CSV table of C-alpha atoms and ligand atoms in Angstrom, one decimal:
chain,number,residue,atom,x,y,z
N,1,THR,CA,8.7,-0.3,-31.1
N,2,MET,CA,10.1,2.4,-28.8
N,3,ALA,CA,13.0,1.7,-26.4
N,4,ARG,CA,11.9,1.8,-22.9
N,5,THR,CA,14.3,1.2,-20.1
N,6,MET,CA,13.1,0.3,-16.7
N,7,HIS,CA,14.9,2.0,-13.9
N,8,ALA,CA,16.2,0.8,-10.5
N,9,PRO,CA,15.0,3.2,-7.8
N,10,SER,CA,17.7,4.3,-5.3
N,11,LEU,CA,17.2,2.4,-2.0
N,12,PRO,CA,17.9,3.2,1.6
N,13,ASP,CA,20.3,1.0,3.6
N,14,ARG,CA,18.6,-1.7,5.6
N,15,THR,CA,20.2,-4.3,8.0
N,16,ILE,CA,18.4,-7.2,9.5
N,17,ASP,CA,20.0,-6.4,12.8
N,18,ALA,CA,17.7,-3.4,13.1
N,19,TYR,CA,14.7,-5.7,13.6
N,20,THR,CA,16.0,-7.6,16.7
N,21,ASP,CA,13.9,-5.3,19.0
N,22,VAL,CA,10.6,-6.1,17.2
N,23,THR,CA,11.2,-9.7,16.2
N,24,GLY,CA,11.8,-12.9,18.1
N,25,PRO,CA,15.0,-14.8,17.5
N,26,ASP,CA,13.1,-17.7,15.9
N,27,ARG,CA,11.9,-15.6,13.1
N,28,LEU,CA,15.3,-14.1,12.5
N,29,GLU,CA,16.8,-17.5,12.3
N,30,ARG,CA,14.2,-18.6,9.9
N,31,LEU,CA,15.1,-15.6,7.7
N,32,GLY,CA,18.7,-16.6,7.8
N,33,SER,CA,18.0,-20.2,6.7
N,34,LEU,CA,15.7,-19.0,3.9
N,35,ALA,CA,18.5,-16.7,2.8
N,36,ASP,CA,20.8,-19.7,2.6
N,37,THR,CA,18.3,-21.6,0.5
N,38,LEU,CA,18.0,-18.7,-1.9
N,39,ALA,CA,21.8,-17.8,-1.9
N,40,ASP,CA,22.4,-18.8,-5.5
N,41,ASP,CA,19.3,-17.3,-7.0
N,42,ARG,CA,18.7,-13.9,-8.7
N,43,ILE,CA,15.4,-12.4,-8.0
N,44,LEU,CA,13.7,-9.4,-9.8
N,45,HIS,CA,10.7,-7.4,-8.6
N,46,ILE,CA,8.9,-5.3,-11.2
N,47,ASN,CA,6.2,-2.7,-10.5
N,48,SER,CA,5.0,0.6,-12.1
N,49,THR,CA,6.0,3.4,-9.7
N,50,ALA,CA,9.0,4.2,-7.5
N,51,THR,CA,7.0,6.5,-5.2
N,52,GLY,CA,3.6,6.9,-3.8
N,53,GLY,CA,1.3,4.2,-2.7
N,54,GLY,CA,1.8,1.0,-0.7
N,55,VAL,CA,3.6,-1.1,-3.2
N,56,ALA,CA,6.6,1.2,-3.6
N,57,GLU,CA,6.5,1.6,0.2
N,58,LEU,CA,6.8,-2.2,0.7
N,59,LEU,CA,9.5,-2.7,-2.0
N,60,ARG,CA,11.6,0.1,-0.6
N,61,SER,CA,12.0,-2.0,2.5
N,62,ILE,CA,11.9,-5.5,1.2
N,63,VAL,CA,14.5,-5.2,-1.5
N,64,PRO,CA,17.3,-3.7,0.5
N,65,LEU,CA,16.6,-6.1,3.4
N,66,CYS,CA,16.8,-9.1,1.0
N,67,ASN,CA,20.1,-7.8,-0.2
N,68,ASP,CA,21.4,-7.4,3.3
N,69,LEU,CA,20.4,-11.1,3.8
N,70,GLU,CA,22.6,-11.8,0.7
N,71,ILE,CA,19.7,-12.7,-1.5
N,72,ASP,CA,20.5,-11.2,-4.9
N,73,THR,CA,17.4,-9.0,-5.4
N,74,ASP,CA,16.7,-6.2,-7.9
N,75,TRP,CA,13.8,-3.9,-8.3
N,76,LEU,CA,12.9,-2.3,-11.6
N,77,VAL,CA,10.2,0.2,-12.3
N,78,MET,CA,8.4,0.2,-15.7
N,79,ASP,CA,9.0,3.1,-18.0
N,80,ALA,CA,5.7,4.3,-19.2
N,81,ASP,CA,3.7,7.5,-20.0
N,82,ASP,CA,0.3,8.9,-19.0
N,83,ASP,CA,-1.5,7.0,-21.9
N,84,PHE,CA,-0.4,3.7,-20.4
N,85,PHE,CA,-1.2,4.8,-16.8
N,86,GLU,CA,-4.7,5.9,-17.9
N,87,VAL,CA,-5.3,2.4,-19.2
N,88,THR,CA,-3.8,0.8,-16.1
N,89,LYS,CA,-5.7,3.1,-13.7
N,90,ALA,CA,-8.9,2.1,-15.5
N,91,MET,CA,-7.8,-1.5,-15.1
N,92,HIS,CA,-7.2,-0.9,-11.4
N,93,ASN,CA,-10.6,0.8,-10.9
N,94,ALA,CA,-12.5,-1.9,-12.9
N,95,LEU,CA,-10.8,-4.7,-11.0
N,96,GLN,CA,-11.8,-3.1,-7.8
N,97,GLY,CA,-15.4,-3.0,-9.0
N,98,ASN,CA,-16.1,0.0,-11.3
N,99,SER,CA,-17.7,-0.8,-14.5
N,100,LEU,CA,-15.7,0.8,-17.3
N,101,PRO,CA,-15.3,0.2,-21.0
N,102,LEU,CA,-12.2,-1.8,-22.1
N,103,THR,CA,-11.5,-1.0,-25.8
N,104,GLU,CA,-9.1,-2.6,-28.3
N,105,ALA,CA,-7.1,0.7,-28.3
N,106,MET,CA,-6.6,0.4,-24.5
N,107,LYS,CA,-5.5,-3.2,-24.8
N,108,ALA,CA,-3.1,-2.2,-27.6
N,109,ILE,CA,-1.5,0.5,-25.4
N,110,TYR,CA,-1.2,-2.0,-22.6
N,111,ARG,CA,0.5,-4.6,-24.7
N,112,ALA,CA,2.8,-2.2,-26.5
N,113,VAL,CA,4.2,-0.6,-23.5
N,114,ASN,CA,4.7,-3.9,-21.7
N,115,GLU,CA,6.5,-5.3,-24.8
N,116,GLU,CA,8.8,-2.2,-25.0
N,117,ASN,CA,9.7,-2.7,-21.4
N,118,ALA,CA,10.2,-6.4,-21.6
N,119,ILE,CA,12.4,-6.3,-24.7
N,120,GLU,CA,14.9,-4.0,-23.0
N,121,LEU,CA,15.4,-6.6,-20.3
N,122,GLU,CA,16.8,-9.1,-22.8
N,123,ASP,CA,20.4,-8.1,-22.3
N,124,GLU,CA,20.1,-8.7,-18.5
N,125,ASP,CA,21.6,-11.7,-17.0
N,126,ALA,CA,18.9,-14.3,-16.5
N,127,TYR,CA,16.8,-14.0,-13.4
N,128,ASP,CA,15.7,-17.2,-11.7
N,129,LEU,CA,12.5,-15.7,-10.4
N,130,VAL,CA,10.5,-12.6,-11.3
N,131,VAL,CA,7.9,-11.1,-9.0
N,132,ILE,CA,5.3,-9.0,-10.9
N,133,HIS,CA,3.5,-6.5,-8.6
N,134,ASP,CA,-0.1,-5.7,-9.5
N,135,PRO,CA,-1.6,-5.8,-13.0
N,136,GLN,CA,0.5,-3.1,-14.7
N,137,PRO,CA,3.5,-5.2,-15.6
N,138,LEU,CA,1.7,-8.5,-16.2
N,139,GLY,CA,1.8,-7.9,-20.0
N,140,MET,CA,5.5,-8.6,-19.9
N,141,LEU,CA,5.0,-12.3,-19.2
N,142,GLU,CA,4.3,-13.0,-22.9
N,143,HIS,CA,7.8,-11.9,-23.7
N,144,PHE,CA,9.5,-13.4,-20.7
N,145,GLU,CA,8.3,-16.8,-21.9
N,146,GLU,CA,10.8,-16.3,-24.8
N,147,THR,CA,13.5,-14.3,-23.2
N,148,MET,CA,13.7,-16.0,-19.8
N,149,PRO,CA,11.8,-19.3,-20.2
N,150,GLU,CA,13.5,-20.8,-17.1
N,151,ALA,CA,12.4,-18.1,-14.7
N,152,ALA,CA,9.7,-18.8,-12.2
N,153,ILE,CA,7.0,-16.1,-12.2
N,154,VAL,CA,5.1,-15.0,-9.1
N,155,TRP,CA,2.3,-12.4,-9.3
N,156,ARG,CA,1.9,-10.3,-6.2
N,157,CYS,CA,-1.6,-8.8,-6.4
N,158,HIS,CA,-2.1,-6.0,-3.9
N,159,ILE,CA,-5.5,-4.8,-4.9
N,160,ASP,CA,-9.0,-5.6,-3.7
N,161,LEU,CA,-10.5,-8.2,-6.1
N,162,THR,CA,-13.7,-8.8,-4.2
N,163,ASP,CA,-15.9,-7.7,-7.1
N,164,PRO,CA,-14.0,-7.2,-10.3
N,165,ALA,CA,-15.5,-6.1,-13.6
N,166,PRO,CA,-15.6,-9.4,-15.6
N,167,GLU,CA,-14.3,-8.0,-18.9
N,168,TYR,CA,-11.2,-6.8,-17.1
N,169,LEU,CA,-10.7,-9.9,-15.1
N,170,ALA,CA,-10.8,-11.9,-18.3
N,171,PHE,CA,-8.2,-9.7,-19.9
N,172,VAL,CA,-5.9,-9.9,-16.9
N,173,SER,CA,-6.5,-13.6,-16.6
N,174,GLU,CA,-4.9,-14.2,-20.0
N,175,TYR,CA,-1.7,-13.2,-18.2
N,176,THR,CA,-2.2,-14.5,-14.7
N,177,ALA,CA,-2.9,-18.0,-16.1
N,178,ARG,CA,0.8,-18.0,-17.1
N,179,VAL,CA,2.3,-17.3,-13.7
N,180,ASP,CA,3.5,-20.1,-11.5
N,181,HIS,CA,2.1,-18.7,-8.3
N,182,ALA,CA,0.0,-15.8,-7.2
N,183,ILE,CA,0.0,-14.0,-3.8
N,184,PHE,CA,-3.1,-12.1,-2.6
N,185,SER,CA,-3.6,-10.0,0.5
N,186,ARG,CA,-6.9,-11.7,1.5
N,187,SER,CA,-8.4,-15.1,0.6
N,188,SER,CA,-11.6,-13.4,-0.6
N,189,TYR,CA,-9.7,-11.8,-3.4
N,190,VAL,CA,-8.8,-15.0,-5.2
N,191,GLY,CA,-12.3,-15.3,-6.6
N,192,GLU,CA,-12.4,-16.1,-10.3
N,193,THR,CA,-8.8,-15.1,-11.1
N,194,ALA,CA,-7.1,-17.6,-13.3
N,195,VAL,CA,-4.0,-18.6,-11.3
N,196,PRO,CA,-2.5,-22.1,-10.9
N,197,GLU,CA,-1.4,-21.8,-7.3
N,198,THR,CA,-2.1,-19.2,-4.6
N,199,SER,CA,-0.9,-18.0,-1.2
N,200,ILE,CA,-2.4,-15.4,1.1
N,201,ILE,CA,0.2,-13.0,2.7
N,202,TYR,CA,-0.8,-10.0,4.7
N,203,PRO,CA,1.3,-6.9,3.9
N,204,SER,CA,3.3,-5.2,6.7
N,205,ILE,CA,4.8,-1.9,7.8
N,206,ASP,CA,8.5,-1.4,8.4
N,207,PRO,CA,9.0,-0.2,12.0
N,208,VAL,CA,12.5,1.2,11.4
N,209,THR,CA,11.7,3.7,8.6
N,210,GLU,CA,11.5,7.4,9.1
N,211,LYS,CA,7.8,7.1,8.7
N,212,ASN,CA,7.3,4.5,11.4
N,213,ARG,CA,10.2,4.8,13.9
N,214,SER,CA,9.7,6.5,17.3
N,215,LEU,CA,10.4,10.2,17.4
N,216,ASP,CA,11.6,12.5,20.2
N,217,ALA,CA,9.7,15.5,21.4
N,218,GLU,CA,11.9,17.9,19.4
N,219,ALA,CA,11.1,16.2,16.1
N,220,VAL,CA,7.4,16.4,16.9
N,221,ALA,CA,7.7,20.1,17.9
N,222,ASP,CA,9.5,20.9,14.7
N,223,VAL,CA,6.8,19.4,12.5
N,224,SER,CA,4.1,21.0,14.7
N,225,ASP,CA,5.6,24.4,14.0
N,226,ARG,CA,5.7,23.8,10.3
N,227,LEU,CA,2.0,22.7,10.2
N,228,ASP,CA,0.8,25.8,11.9
N,229,PRO,CA,-2.1,26.9,12.0
N,230,LEU,CA,-3.0,23.2,12.5
N,231,SER,CA,-2.6,22.6,16.3
N,232,PHE,CA,-1.9,19.4,18.3
N,233,GLU,CA,-3.5,21.2,21.3
N,234,ASP,CA,-7.0,20.9,19.8
N,235,PRO,CA,-8.7,17.7,18.8
N,236,LEU,CA,-7.4,16.4,15.5
N,237,VAL,CA,-8.7,13.7,13.1
N,238,THR,CA,-6.5,12.7,10.1
N,239,GLN,CA,-6.8,10.7,6.9
N,240,ILE,CA,-3.6,10.0,4.9
N,241,SER,CA,-4.3,8.7,1.4
N,242,ARG,CA,-3.5,9.2,-2.3
N,243,PHE,CA,-6.1,11.4,-3.9
N,244,ASP,CA,-8.1,8.5,-5.4
N,245,PRO,CA,-11.9,7.9,-5.6
N,246,TRP,CA,-11.6,4.7,-3.6
N,247,LYS,CA,-10.1,6.6,-0.6
N,248,ASP,CA,-13.4,8.6,-0.3
N,249,GLN,CA,-12.0,11.9,1.0
N,250,PHE,CA,-15.4,13.4,0.6
N,251,GLY,CA,-16.9,10.8,2.9
N,252,THR,CA,-14.1,11.7,5.4
N,253,LEU,CA,-15.1,15.3,5.2
N,254,GLU,CA,-18.7,14.3,5.9
N,255,ALA,CA,-17.7,12.2,8.9
N,256,TYR,CA,-15.6,15.2,10.2
N,257,ARG,CA,-18.6,17.6,9.8
N,258,ARG,CA,-20.8,15.2,11.8
N,259,ALA,CA,-18.1,14.9,14.5
N,260,SER,CA,-17.7,18.7,14.6
N,261,GLU,CA,-21.3,19.0,15.7
N,262,ASP,CA,-20.3,17.4,19.0
N,263,VAL,CA,-16.7,18.3,19.4
N,264,SER,CA,-15.8,22.0,19.4
N,265,ASP,CA,-12.6,23.1,17.7
N,266,LEU,CA,-12.2,19.8,15.9
N,267,GLN,CA,-9.7,19.8,13.1
N,268,LEU,CA,-9.4,17.6,10.1
N,269,ALA,CA,-6.1,16.9,8.2
N,270,LEU,CA,-6.5,15.4,4.8
N,271,VAL,CA,-3.0,14.4,3.8
N,272,GLY,CA,-2.4,13.1,0.3
N,273,GLY,CA,0.1,12.7,-2.5
N,274,MET,CA,0.0,11.7,-6.1
N,275,ALA,CA,1.6,8.4,-7.1
N,276,GLY,CA,3.7,8.4,-10.2
N,277,ASP,CA,1.4,5.9,-11.9
N,278,ASP,CA,-1.9,7.7,-11.0
N,279,PRO,CA,-2.9,10.4,-13.5
N,280,GLU,CA,-6.3,11.0,-11.7
N,281,GLY,CA,-4.8,12.3,-8.5
N,282,LEU,CA,-4.5,16.0,-9.4
N,283,GLU,CA,-8.1,16.5,-10.4
N,284,LEU,CA,-9.4,14.9,-7.3
N,285,TYR,CA,-7.0,16.9,-5.1
N,286,GLU,CA,-8.3,20.1,-6.6
N,287,GLN,CA,-11.9,19.1,-5.9
N,288,VAL,CA,-11.1,18.1,-2.3
N,289,ALA,CA,-9.1,21.3,-1.7
N,290,GLU,CA,-12.0,23.4,-3.2
N,291,GLU,CA,-14.5,21.8,-0.9
N,292,ALA,CA,-12.3,22.4,2.1
N,293,THR,CA,-11.5,26.1,1.6
N,294,ALA,CA,-14.7,27.3,3.4
N,295,ASP,CA,-13.6,25.6,6.7
N,296,PRO,CA,-10.4,26.9,8.3
N,297,ASN,CA,-10.3,23.8,10.5
N,298,VAL,CA,-9.8,21.5,7.5
N,299,HIS,CA,-6.2,21.3,6.3
N,300,VAL,CA,-5.5,19.7,3.0
N,301,LEU,CA,-1.7,18.9,2.9
N,302,THR,CA,0.3,17.4,0.1
N,303,ASP,CA,3.8,16.2,-0.3
N,304,LEU,CA,4.4,15.8,3.4
N,305,PRO,CA,7.8,14.2,4.1
N,306,ASP,CA,7.8,10.9,5.9
N,307,THR,CA,8.6,12.6,9.3
N,308,GLY,CA,5.5,14.7,8.8
N,309,VAL,CA,3.4,11.6,8.1
N,310,ASN,CA,4.9,10.0,11.2
N,311,VAL,CA,4.1,13.0,13.4
N,312,LEU,CA,0.6,13.4,12.2
N,313,GLN,CA,-0.2,9.7,12.7
N,314,ARG,CA,1.3,9.9,16.1
N,315,GLU,CA,-0.3,13.2,17.3
N,316,SER,CA,-3.8,12.8,15.8
N,317,ASP,CA,-6.4,11.8,18.3
N,318,VAL,CA,-8.1,9.5,15.8
N,319,VAL,CA,-7.1,8.4,12.3
N,320,VAL,CA,-9.9,7.8,9.8
N,321,GLN,CA,-9.7,5.5,6.7
N,322,LYS,CA,-13.0,5.9,4.9
N,323,SER,CA,-12.1,3.8,1.9
N,324,LEU,CA,-14.7,2.2,-0.4
N,325,ARG,CA,-12.2,-0.5,-1.5
N,326,GLU,CA,-8.8,-1.2,0.0
N,327,GLY,CA,-6.3,-3.9,-1.0
N,328,PHE,CA,-4.8,-3.7,2.5
N,329,GLY,CA,-4.3,-0.2,3.6
N,330,LEU,CA,-0.8,0.2,5.1
N,331,VAL,CA,-1.8,3.6,6.5
N,332,VAL,CA,-4.1,1.8,9.0
N,333,SER,CA,-1.3,-0.2,10.5
N,334,GLU,CA,1.0,2.8,10.4
N,335,ALA,CA,-1.4,4.7,12.6
N,336,LEU,CA,-2.2,1.7,14.9
N,337,TRP,CA,1.6,1.1,15.4
N,338,LYS,CA,1.8,4.7,16.8
N,339,ARG,CA,-1.0,3.9,19.3
N,340,THR,CA,-3.6,6.0,17.4
N,341,PRO,CA,-7.0,4.3,17.1
N,342,VAL,CA,-8.5,4.1,13.6
N,343,VAL,CA,-12.1,4.5,12.5
N,344,GLY,CA,-12.2,2.7,9.1
N,345,SER,CA,-14.6,1.2,6.6
N,346,ASN,CA,-15.2,-2.5,6.8
N,347,VAL,CA,-13.7,-3.2,3.4
N,348,GLY,CA,-10.6,-5.0,2.0
N,349,GLY,CA,-7.7,-5.3,4.3
N,350,ILE,CA,-9.1,-2.8,6.9
N,351,PRO,CA,-10.9,-5.3,9.1
N,352,LEU,CA,-7.8,-7.4,9.4
N,353,GLN,CA,-6.2,-4.4,11.1
N,354,ILE,CA,-9.1,-2.8,13.0
N,355,VAL,CA,-10.5,-5.1,15.6
N,356,ASP,CA,-13.9,-3.4,16.2
N,357,GLY,CA,-14.1,-2.1,19.7
N,358,GLU,CA,-10.5,-2.9,20.5
N,359,THR,CA,-8.1,-1.1,18.1
N,360,GLY,CA,-10.7,1.2,16.6
N,361,TYR,CA,-14.1,1.0,15.0
N,362,LEU,CA,-15.3,-0.5,11.8
N,363,VAL,CA,-18.1,1.2,9.9
N,364,ASP,CA,-20.1,0.5,6.8
N,365,PRO,CA,-18.4,2.1,3.8
N,366,ASP,CA,-21.6,4.0,2.9
N,367,ASP,CA,-22.0,5.3,6.4
N,368,ALA,CA,-20.0,8.6,6.7
N,369,ILE,CA,-22.3,9.8,9.5
N,370,GLY,CA,-21.7,6.6,11.5
N,371,ALA,CA,-18.0,7.1,11.0
N,372,GLY,CA,-18.4,10.6,12.4
N,373,GLU,CA,-20.2,9.2,15.4
N,374,ARG,CA,-17.5,6.7,16.1
N,375,VAL,CA,-14.9,9.5,15.9
N,376,VAL,CA,-16.9,11.3,18.6
N,377,ASP,CA,-17.1,8.2,20.8
N,378,LEU,CA,-13.3,8.1,20.8
N,379,LEU,CA,-12.7,11.8,21.1
N,380,GLU,CA,-15.0,12.1,24.2
N,381,ASP,CA,-13.2,9.3,26.0
N,382,ASP,CA,-9.5,9.7,26.8
N,383,GLY,CA,-9.3,6.4,28.6
N,384,ARG,CA,-10.8,4.5,25.7
N,385,ARG,CA,-8.4,6.1,23.2
N,386,ALA,CA,-5.4,5.2,25.4
N,387,LYS,CA,-6.6,1.6,25.8
N,388,PHE,CA,-7.4,1.2,22.1
N,389,GLY,CA,-3.9,2.7,21.4
N,390,GLU,CA,-2.2,0.0,23.5
N,391,ASN,CA,-4.2,-2.8,21.9
N,392,ALA,CA,-3.4,-1.3,18.5
N,393,ARG,CA,0.3,-1.3,19.1
N,394,GLU,CA,0.2,-5.0,20.1
N,395,HIS,CA,-2.0,-6.1,17.3
N,396,VAL,CA,0.4,-4.6,14.7
N,397,ARG,CA,3.5,-6.0,16.6
N,398,LYS,CA,2.1,-9.5,16.4
N,399,GLN,CA,0.7,-9.4,12.8
N,400,PHE,CA,1.8,-6.6,10.6
N,401,LEU,CA,5.5,-6.0,10.9
N,402,LEU,CA,8.0,-6.6,8.1
N,403,PRO,CA,9.9,-9.6,9.3
N,404,ARG,CA,6.7,-11.7,9.4
N,405,GLN,CA,5.8,-10.8,5.8
N,406,LEU,CA,9.4,-11.4,4.6
N,407,VAL,CA,9.4,-14.9,6.0
N,408,GLU,CA,6.2,-15.7,4.3
N,409,LEU,CA,7.3,-14.2,1.0
N,410,LEU,CA,10.6,-15.9,1.0
N,411,ASP,CA,8.9,-19.2,1.8
N,412,VAL,CA,6.9,-18.9,-1.4
N,413,LEU,CA,9.9,-17.9,-3.5
N,414,ALA,CA,12.0,-20.8,-2.1
N,415,ASP,CA,9.2,-23.2,-2.9
N,416,GLU,CA,9.0,-21.9,-6.5
N,417,LEU,CA,12.8,-22.2,-6.9
N,418,ASP,CA,13.0,-25.6,-5.5
V,1,UDP,N1,1.5,8.0,1.8
V,1,UDP,C1,2.4,9.1,2.1
V,1,UDP,N2,2.0,10.3,1.8
V,1,UDP,C2,0.8,10.6,1.4
V,1,UDP,C3,-0.1,9.6,1.1
V,1,UDP,C4,0.3,8.3,1.4
V,1,UDP,O1,3.6,8.8,2.5
V,1,UDP,O2,0.5,11.8,1.2
V,1,UDP,C5,2.0,6.7,2.1
V,1,UDP,C6,1.3,6.1,3.3
V,1,UDP,O3,2.0,6.5,4.5
V,1,UDP,C7,1.5,4.6,3.0
V,1,UDP,C8,1.3,4.5,1.5
V,1,UDP,O4,1.6,5.8,1.0
V,1,UDP,O5,2.7,4.1,3.4
V,1,UDP,C9,-0.1,4.1,1.1
V,1,UDP,O6,-0.3,2.8,1.2
V,1,UDP,P1,-1.7,2.1,1.4
V,1,UDP,O7,-1.5,0.7,1.4
V,1,UDP,O8,-2.4,2.7,2.6
V,1,UDP,O9,-2.6,2.6,0.1
V,1,UDP,P2,-2.3,2.6,-1.5
V,1,UDP,O10,-1.9,4.0,-1.8
V,1,UDP,O11,-1.3,1.5,-1.8
V,1,UDP,O12,-3.6,2.3,-2.0
């Protein structure tokens, strides 16, 4: 077998003190006492990409914050190639409801790359607990049973398992049956998955990052200049998503065209990137860009830095999230936190975040025209947008900020280590 060495992404500094403004003292105290409970444990998170997508976004905050709390926490990213990621992307798509073949060759690639990654960990000091994120690294469990038999294993599933393809669910369940505990983002995802014990934890956004912190007018003006000819003076609708069929950028384009019939000078920004573990992205990006070229008011933007994402979420009049499936959809809370109402599909984690008629509007995932009409309702009513924006900020403050998620996660880990 090949040697594959997982790598530890470089991490920003985080201190728990930075959260005192957004979190009550009770929760901070609770974090302190959980940290005491976990003080002698070594914890490892494993996922399959250091950049792009919500999981990397979450780990980039959770891992340094745990270390600031003096919980010894590592994050390692699998070493894999496109052959593996094509298999795991098929797995991801099938678990979210697409029916796709699962061949013996695909299973062999999945097992081999997982084994190659797991073997390299043998030299590591023993971990007391390993958190496996999503299905990609699950295959390592077979080896961990030999190399770290004492370690507790938690599977953190971030995807929408409402309607998984049975063949894939059966394959994944061979592994999930071995974990000690599984965490899902919604109770409806647990379904038929073979797991001994489950918790539901809603994800969260980190309010102190460059992506989510408040910005001064100068920073906004600077990004505005760079995005020219896009203009914050004219009405603007934005969707920010990886180029992925589940994000339905074509549906967003249709909603925009419908809204343009009623709102003159309307602009659409479709912002996207490619995640390291997602080989489909480029092709879809090219299709979306091609479809957008005919309309000078549609801006397809890639590789925007976090400040740019922040400014767009802040300055857009309405954010759209037209997903067909969505594990949670951090982008929704990111926009709501910046007081921008969101029109989104009623799927996955989106209805947890959009309170219909209060923080935005929910639409049927098939109904791009309806989404366009809801965008118009918001664009034509400044007062409603402002009111929804205030509601949105409060909704996220109460439910979707990092300290709340961290307490719930550490609670599960402490239980498993008990
Ligand atoms: N993101 C980004 N730039 C992009 C596209 C996405 O920074 O061009 C970020 C986005 O702000 C969010 C994360 O990637 O933090 C996407 O997480 P989400 O849960 O919305 O979806 P996922 O990609 O995990 O399906």
